[in-house]
Short mmCIF file of C-alpha atoms in Angstrom, two decimals:
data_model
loop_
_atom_site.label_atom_id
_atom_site.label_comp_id
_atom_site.label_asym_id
_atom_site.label_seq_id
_atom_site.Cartn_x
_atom_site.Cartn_y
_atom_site.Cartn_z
CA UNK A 1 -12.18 0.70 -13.61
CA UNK A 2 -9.26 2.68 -15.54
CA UNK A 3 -9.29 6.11 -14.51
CA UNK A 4 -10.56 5.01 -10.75
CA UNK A 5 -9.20 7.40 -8.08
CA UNK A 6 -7.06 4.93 -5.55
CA UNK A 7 -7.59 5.72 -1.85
CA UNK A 8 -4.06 4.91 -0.58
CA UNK A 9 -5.16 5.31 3.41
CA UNK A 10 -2.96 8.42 3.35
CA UNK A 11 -5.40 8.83 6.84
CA UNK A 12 -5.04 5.48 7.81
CA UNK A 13 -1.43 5.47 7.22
CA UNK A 14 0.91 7.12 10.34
CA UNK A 15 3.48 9.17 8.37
CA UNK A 16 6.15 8.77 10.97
CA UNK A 17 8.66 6.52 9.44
CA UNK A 18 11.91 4.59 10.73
CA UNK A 19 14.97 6.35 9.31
CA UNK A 20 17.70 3.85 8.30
CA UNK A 21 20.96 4.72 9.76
CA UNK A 22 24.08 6.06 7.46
CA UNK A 23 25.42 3.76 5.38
CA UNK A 24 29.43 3.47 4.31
CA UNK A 25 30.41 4.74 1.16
CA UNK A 26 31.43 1.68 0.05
CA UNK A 27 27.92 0.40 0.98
CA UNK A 28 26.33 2.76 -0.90
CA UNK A 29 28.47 2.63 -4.15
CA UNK A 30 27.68 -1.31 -3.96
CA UNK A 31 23.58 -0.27 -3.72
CA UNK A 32 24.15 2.08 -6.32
CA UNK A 33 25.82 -0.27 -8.95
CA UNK A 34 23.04 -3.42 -8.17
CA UNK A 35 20.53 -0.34 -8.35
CA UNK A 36 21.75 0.25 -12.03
CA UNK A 37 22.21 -3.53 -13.10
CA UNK A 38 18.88 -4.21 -12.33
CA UNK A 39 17.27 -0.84 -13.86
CA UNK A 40 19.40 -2.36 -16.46
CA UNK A 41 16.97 -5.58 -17.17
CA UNK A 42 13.64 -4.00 -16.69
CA UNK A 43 10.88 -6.99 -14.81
CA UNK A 44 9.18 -9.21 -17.10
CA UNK A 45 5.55 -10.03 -16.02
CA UNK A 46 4.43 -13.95 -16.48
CA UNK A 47 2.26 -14.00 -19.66
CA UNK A 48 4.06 -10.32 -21.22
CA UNK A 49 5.78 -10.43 -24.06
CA UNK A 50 8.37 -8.13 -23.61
CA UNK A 51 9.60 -5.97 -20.87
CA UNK A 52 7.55 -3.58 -18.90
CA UNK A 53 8.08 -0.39 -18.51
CA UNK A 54 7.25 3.14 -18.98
CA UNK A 55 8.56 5.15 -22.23
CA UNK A 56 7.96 8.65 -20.39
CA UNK A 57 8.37 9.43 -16.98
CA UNK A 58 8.12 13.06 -15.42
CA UNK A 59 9.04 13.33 -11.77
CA UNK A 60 8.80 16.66 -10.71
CA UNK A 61 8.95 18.48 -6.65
CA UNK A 62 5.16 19.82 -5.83
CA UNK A 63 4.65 23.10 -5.95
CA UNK A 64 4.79 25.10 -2.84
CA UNK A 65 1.49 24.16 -0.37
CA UNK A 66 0.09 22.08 -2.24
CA UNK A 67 -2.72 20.16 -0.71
CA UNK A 68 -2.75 16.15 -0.22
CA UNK A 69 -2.87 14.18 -3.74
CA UNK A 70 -3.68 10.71 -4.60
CA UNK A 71 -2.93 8.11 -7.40
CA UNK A 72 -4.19 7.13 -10.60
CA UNK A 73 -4.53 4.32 -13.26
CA UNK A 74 -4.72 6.12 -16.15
CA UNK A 75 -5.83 4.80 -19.60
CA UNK A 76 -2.09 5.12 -20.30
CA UNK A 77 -0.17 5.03 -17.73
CA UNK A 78 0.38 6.52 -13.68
CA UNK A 79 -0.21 9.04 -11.90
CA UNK A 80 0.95 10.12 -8.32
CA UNK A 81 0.45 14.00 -7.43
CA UNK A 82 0.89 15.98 -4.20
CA UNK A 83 2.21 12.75 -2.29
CA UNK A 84 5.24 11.10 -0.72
CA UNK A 85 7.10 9.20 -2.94
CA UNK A 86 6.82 6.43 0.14
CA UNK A 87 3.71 5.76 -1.59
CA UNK A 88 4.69 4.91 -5.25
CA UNK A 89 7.79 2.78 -3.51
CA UNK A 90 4.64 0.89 -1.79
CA UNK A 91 2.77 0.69 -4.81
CA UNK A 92 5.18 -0.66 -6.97
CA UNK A 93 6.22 -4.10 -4.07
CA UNK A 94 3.24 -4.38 -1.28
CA UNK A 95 -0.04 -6.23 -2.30
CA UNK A 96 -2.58 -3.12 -3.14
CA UNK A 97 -5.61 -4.00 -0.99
CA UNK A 98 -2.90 -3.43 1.98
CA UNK A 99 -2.09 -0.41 2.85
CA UNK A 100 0.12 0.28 6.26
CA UNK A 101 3.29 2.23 7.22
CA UNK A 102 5.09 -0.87 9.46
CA UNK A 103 5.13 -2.53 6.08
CA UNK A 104 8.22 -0.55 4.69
CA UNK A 105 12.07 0.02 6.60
CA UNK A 106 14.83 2.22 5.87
CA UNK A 107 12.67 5.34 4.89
CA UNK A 108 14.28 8.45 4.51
CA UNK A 109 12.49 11.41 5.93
CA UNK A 110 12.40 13.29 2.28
CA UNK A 111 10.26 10.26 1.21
CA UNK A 112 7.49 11.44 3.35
CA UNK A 113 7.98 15.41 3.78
CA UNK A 114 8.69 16.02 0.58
CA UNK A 115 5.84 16.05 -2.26
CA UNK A 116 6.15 14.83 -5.51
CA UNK A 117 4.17 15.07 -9.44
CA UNK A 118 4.89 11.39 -11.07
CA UNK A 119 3.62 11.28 -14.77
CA UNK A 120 4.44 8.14 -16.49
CA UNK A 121 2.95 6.80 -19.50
CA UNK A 122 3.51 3.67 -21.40
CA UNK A 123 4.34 3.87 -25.13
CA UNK A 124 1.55 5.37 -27.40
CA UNK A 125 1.86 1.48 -29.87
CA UNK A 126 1.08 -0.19 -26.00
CA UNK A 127 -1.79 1.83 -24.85
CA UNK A 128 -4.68 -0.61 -26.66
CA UNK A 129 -3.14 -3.63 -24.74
CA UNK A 130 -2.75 -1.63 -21.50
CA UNK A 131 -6.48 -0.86 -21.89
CA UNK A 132 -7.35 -4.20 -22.79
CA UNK A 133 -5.92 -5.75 -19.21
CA UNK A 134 -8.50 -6.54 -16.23
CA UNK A 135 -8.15 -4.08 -13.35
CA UNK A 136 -5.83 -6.60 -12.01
CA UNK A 137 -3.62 -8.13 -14.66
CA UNK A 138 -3.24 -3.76 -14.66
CA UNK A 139 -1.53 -3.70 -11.49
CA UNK A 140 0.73 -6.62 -11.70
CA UNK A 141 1.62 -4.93 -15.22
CA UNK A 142 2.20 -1.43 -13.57
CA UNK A 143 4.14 -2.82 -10.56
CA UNK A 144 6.77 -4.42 -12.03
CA UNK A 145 6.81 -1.16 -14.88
CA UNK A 146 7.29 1.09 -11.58
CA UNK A 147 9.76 -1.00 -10.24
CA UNK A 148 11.76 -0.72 -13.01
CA UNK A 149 10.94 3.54 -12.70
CA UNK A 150 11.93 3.81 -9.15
CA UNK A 151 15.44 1.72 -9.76
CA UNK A 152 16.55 3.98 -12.76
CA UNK A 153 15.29 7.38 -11.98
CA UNK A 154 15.77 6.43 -7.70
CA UNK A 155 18.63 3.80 -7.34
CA UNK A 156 16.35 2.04 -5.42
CA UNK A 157 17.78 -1.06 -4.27
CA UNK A 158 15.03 -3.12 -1.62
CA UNK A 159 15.04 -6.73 0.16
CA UNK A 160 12.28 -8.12 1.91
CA UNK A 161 12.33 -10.01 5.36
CA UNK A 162 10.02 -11.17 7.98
CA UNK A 163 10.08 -9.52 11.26
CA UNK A 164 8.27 -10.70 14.60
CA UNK A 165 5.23 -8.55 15.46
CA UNK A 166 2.30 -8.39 17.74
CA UNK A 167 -0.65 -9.86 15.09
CA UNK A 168 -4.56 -10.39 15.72
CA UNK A 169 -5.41 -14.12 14.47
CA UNK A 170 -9.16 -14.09 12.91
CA UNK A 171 -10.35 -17.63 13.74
CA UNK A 172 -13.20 -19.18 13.45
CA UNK A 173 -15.95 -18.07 16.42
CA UNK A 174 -18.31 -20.48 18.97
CA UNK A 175 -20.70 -22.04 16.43
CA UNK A 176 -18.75 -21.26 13.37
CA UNK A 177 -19.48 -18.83 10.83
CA UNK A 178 -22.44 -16.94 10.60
CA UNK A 179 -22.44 -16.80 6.74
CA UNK A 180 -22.65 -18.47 3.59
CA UNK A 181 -20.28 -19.99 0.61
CA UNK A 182 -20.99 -17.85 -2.46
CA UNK A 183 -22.87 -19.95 -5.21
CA UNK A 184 -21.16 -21.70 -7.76
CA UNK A 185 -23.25 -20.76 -10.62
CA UNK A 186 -22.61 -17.27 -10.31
CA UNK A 187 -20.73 -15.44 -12.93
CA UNK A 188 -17.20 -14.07 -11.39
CA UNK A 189 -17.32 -10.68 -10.36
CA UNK A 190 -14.92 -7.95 -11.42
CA UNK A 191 -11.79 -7.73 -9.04
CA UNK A 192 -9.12 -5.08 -8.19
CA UNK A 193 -7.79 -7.81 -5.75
CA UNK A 194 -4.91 -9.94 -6.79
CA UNK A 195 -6.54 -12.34 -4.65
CA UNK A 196 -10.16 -11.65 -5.93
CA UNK A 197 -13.40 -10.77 -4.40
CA UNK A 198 -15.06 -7.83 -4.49
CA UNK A 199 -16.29 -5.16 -2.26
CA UNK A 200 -19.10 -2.35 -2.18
CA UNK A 201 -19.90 0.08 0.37
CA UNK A 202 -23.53 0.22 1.35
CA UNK A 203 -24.80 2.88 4.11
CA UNK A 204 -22.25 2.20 7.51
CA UNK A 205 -21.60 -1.81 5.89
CA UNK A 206 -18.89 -3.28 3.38
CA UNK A 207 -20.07 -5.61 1.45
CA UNK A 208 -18.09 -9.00 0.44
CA UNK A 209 -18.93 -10.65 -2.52
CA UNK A 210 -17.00 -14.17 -3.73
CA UNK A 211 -14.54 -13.25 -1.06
CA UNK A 212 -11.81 -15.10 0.49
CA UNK A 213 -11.06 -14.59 3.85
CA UNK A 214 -7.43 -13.30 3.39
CA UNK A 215 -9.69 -10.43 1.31
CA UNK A 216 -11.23 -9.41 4.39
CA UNK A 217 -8.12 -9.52 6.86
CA UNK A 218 -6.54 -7.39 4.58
CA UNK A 219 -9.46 -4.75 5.01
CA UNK A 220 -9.81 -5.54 7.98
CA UNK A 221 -6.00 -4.60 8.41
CA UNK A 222 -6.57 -1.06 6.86
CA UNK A 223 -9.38 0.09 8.45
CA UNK A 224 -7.35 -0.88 11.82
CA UNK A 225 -5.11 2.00 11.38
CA UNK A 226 -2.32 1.97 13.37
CA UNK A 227 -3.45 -1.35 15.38
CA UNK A 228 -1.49 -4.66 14.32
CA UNK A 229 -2.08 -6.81 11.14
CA UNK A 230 -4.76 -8.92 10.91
CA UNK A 231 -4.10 -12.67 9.92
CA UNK A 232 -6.35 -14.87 8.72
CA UNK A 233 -6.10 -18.33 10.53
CA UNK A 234 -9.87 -19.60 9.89
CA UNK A 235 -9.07 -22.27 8.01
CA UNK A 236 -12.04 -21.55 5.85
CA UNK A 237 -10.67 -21.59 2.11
CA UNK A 238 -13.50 -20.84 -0.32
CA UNK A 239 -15.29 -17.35 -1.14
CA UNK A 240 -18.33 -16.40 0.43
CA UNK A 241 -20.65 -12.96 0.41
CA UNK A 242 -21.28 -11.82 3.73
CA UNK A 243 -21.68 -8.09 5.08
CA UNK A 244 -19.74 -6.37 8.06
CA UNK A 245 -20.68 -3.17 9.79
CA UNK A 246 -17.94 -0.57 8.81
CA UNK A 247 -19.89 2.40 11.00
CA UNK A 248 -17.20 4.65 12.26
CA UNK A 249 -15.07 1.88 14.20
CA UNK A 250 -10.96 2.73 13.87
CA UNK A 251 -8.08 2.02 15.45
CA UNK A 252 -7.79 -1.37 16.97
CA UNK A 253 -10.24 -2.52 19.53
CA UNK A 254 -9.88 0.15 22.30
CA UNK A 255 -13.62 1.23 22.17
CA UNK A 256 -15.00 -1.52 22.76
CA UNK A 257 -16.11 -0.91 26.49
CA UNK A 258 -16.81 2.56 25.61
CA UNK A 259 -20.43 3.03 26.24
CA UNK A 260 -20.21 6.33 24.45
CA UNK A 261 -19.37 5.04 21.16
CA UNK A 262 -22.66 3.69 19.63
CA UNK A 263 -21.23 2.09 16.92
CA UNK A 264 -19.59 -1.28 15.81
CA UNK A 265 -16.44 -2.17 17.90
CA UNK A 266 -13.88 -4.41 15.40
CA UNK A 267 -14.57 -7.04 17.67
CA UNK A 268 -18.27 -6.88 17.26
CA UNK A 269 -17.90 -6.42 13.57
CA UNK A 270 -16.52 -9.76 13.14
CA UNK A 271 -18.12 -11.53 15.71
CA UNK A 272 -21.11 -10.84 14.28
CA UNK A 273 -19.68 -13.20 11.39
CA UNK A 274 -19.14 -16.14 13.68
CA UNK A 275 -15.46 -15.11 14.20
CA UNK A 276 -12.74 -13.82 16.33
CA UNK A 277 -10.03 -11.88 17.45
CA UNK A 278 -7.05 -13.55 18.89
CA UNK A 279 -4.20 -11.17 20.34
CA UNK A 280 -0.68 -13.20 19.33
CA UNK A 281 2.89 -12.85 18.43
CA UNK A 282 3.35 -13.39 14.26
CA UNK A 283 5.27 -12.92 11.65
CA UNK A 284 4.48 -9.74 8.74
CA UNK A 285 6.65 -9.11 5.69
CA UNK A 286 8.71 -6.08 5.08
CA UNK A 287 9.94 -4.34 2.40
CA UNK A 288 13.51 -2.97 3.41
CA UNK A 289 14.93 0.16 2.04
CA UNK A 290 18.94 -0.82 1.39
CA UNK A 291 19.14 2.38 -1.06
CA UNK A 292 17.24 5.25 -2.26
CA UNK A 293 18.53 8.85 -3.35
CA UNK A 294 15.79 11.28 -4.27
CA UNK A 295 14.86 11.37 -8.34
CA UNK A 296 17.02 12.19 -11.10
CA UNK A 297 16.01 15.77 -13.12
CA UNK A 298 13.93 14.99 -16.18
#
């Protein structure tokens, strides 16, 4: 899947961020000198045999009205182009199959208006072994490789915490679930999930296949936009193939009395798996901005 276009929710993602309030100078000469210690001693990934990181990085302003980007797993490298830098900061520390905006504090409001070009490549004797990792070995690889990016060519110094927010609980349903273990005989499917599993979209459904249920909270969780995270609490721990009706359902549960919308509600879409919705008060972990200044010239 090298060379796969990711779909980082820009849409599902609200762009209005928290800005983190002024910081002493003394503060930020502290950020900036743990910000260069640790772009000192680039992240070693379990299994890697040396440090990872990037031999060339370009990180260059847009030009002028340029439309939306993306990002992109090369065959030798990343690529970010037309896009927030918010994004590659979210890339490189927040679990890929989640994508949402209450997941990062202390932006700065140039991390989302302005637009930026990233090209960075590994090193032309590494680009058979880059090509050699699964799709997710890949990402671990090129998160800790733009972690190291961000806190030389950024400062970037981050923390995370856990906060107290409004969560939806998925539990287990009246009866139980309406759906299946996967079997045990069949060969392991190809992941991008750090977790595994796999997903397809067929006509107005997403398909699960060898899935765990934190897998499909997490979607779940994107495709609820701006509504609260999705936990999983069913207590169900193995992976299972089951089918929920995507349709054109967004945005937390508010249509669901709205005989106007045809559709699937996210309630119906998971009760329809023998499960539930539970409104509660949770935790969620945050990445925390301490420092950031906005990239060094090439």
């Amino acid at each position: 899947m090298i060379g796969k276009i990711w779909m980082v929710g820009l849409l599902g993602c609200g762009m209005a961020m928290g800005q983190s309030a002024a910081r002493p100078a003394a503060a930020q000469s502290s950020a900036s000198a743990k910000a260069q210690t640790a772009a000192a001693k680039a992240p070693v990934v379990a299994g890697a045999t040396k440090p990872m990181e990037f031999e060339v990085v370009s990180i260059r302003p847009s030009a002028p009205g340029s439309p939306w980007g993306g990002v992109q797993i090369m065959p030798d490298g990343y690529r970010a182009w037309g896009i927030g830098l918010w994004v590659s900061v979210q890339n490189a520390y927040i679990p890929t199959e989640i994508y949402s905006s209450d997941r990062i504090q202390g932006m700065q409001p140039w991390m989302t208006q302005d637009k930026y070009d990233i090209l960075a490549k590994v090193a032309p004797a590494d680009v058979a072994e880059w090509q050699r990792q699964s799709h997710t070995r890949q990402k671990v690889m090129m998160q800790a490789m733009l972690q190291t990016m961000l806190a030389e060519r950024c400062k970037l110094v981050v923390h995370r915490e856990m906060k107290d927010a409004s969560v939806l609980y998925l539990e287990l349903g009246k009866g139980g679930p309406k759906f299946k273990e996967s079997k045990v005989d069949e060969p392991p499917r190809p992941s991008r999930f750090p977790g595994g599993g796999a997903t397809d979209m067929e006509g107005g459904s997403m398909h699960f296949y060898q899935a765990p249920m934190t897998l499909l909270a997490s979607m779940l969780t994107n495709r609820n936009l701006d509504g609260p995270e999705i936990q999983d609490r069913t207590g169900l721990t193995g992976r299972y193939d089951f089918a929920v009706e995507w349709g054109a359902w967004t945005g937390g549960m508010a249509a669901e009395e709205d005989s106007s919308d045809p559709g699937p509600t996210l309630n119906s879409a998971v009760t329809a798996l023998g499960l539930k919705l539970v409104p509660a008060k949770g935790q969620v972990e945050t990445l925390v901005i301490e420092h950031i200044e906005k990239p060094s010239e090439n």
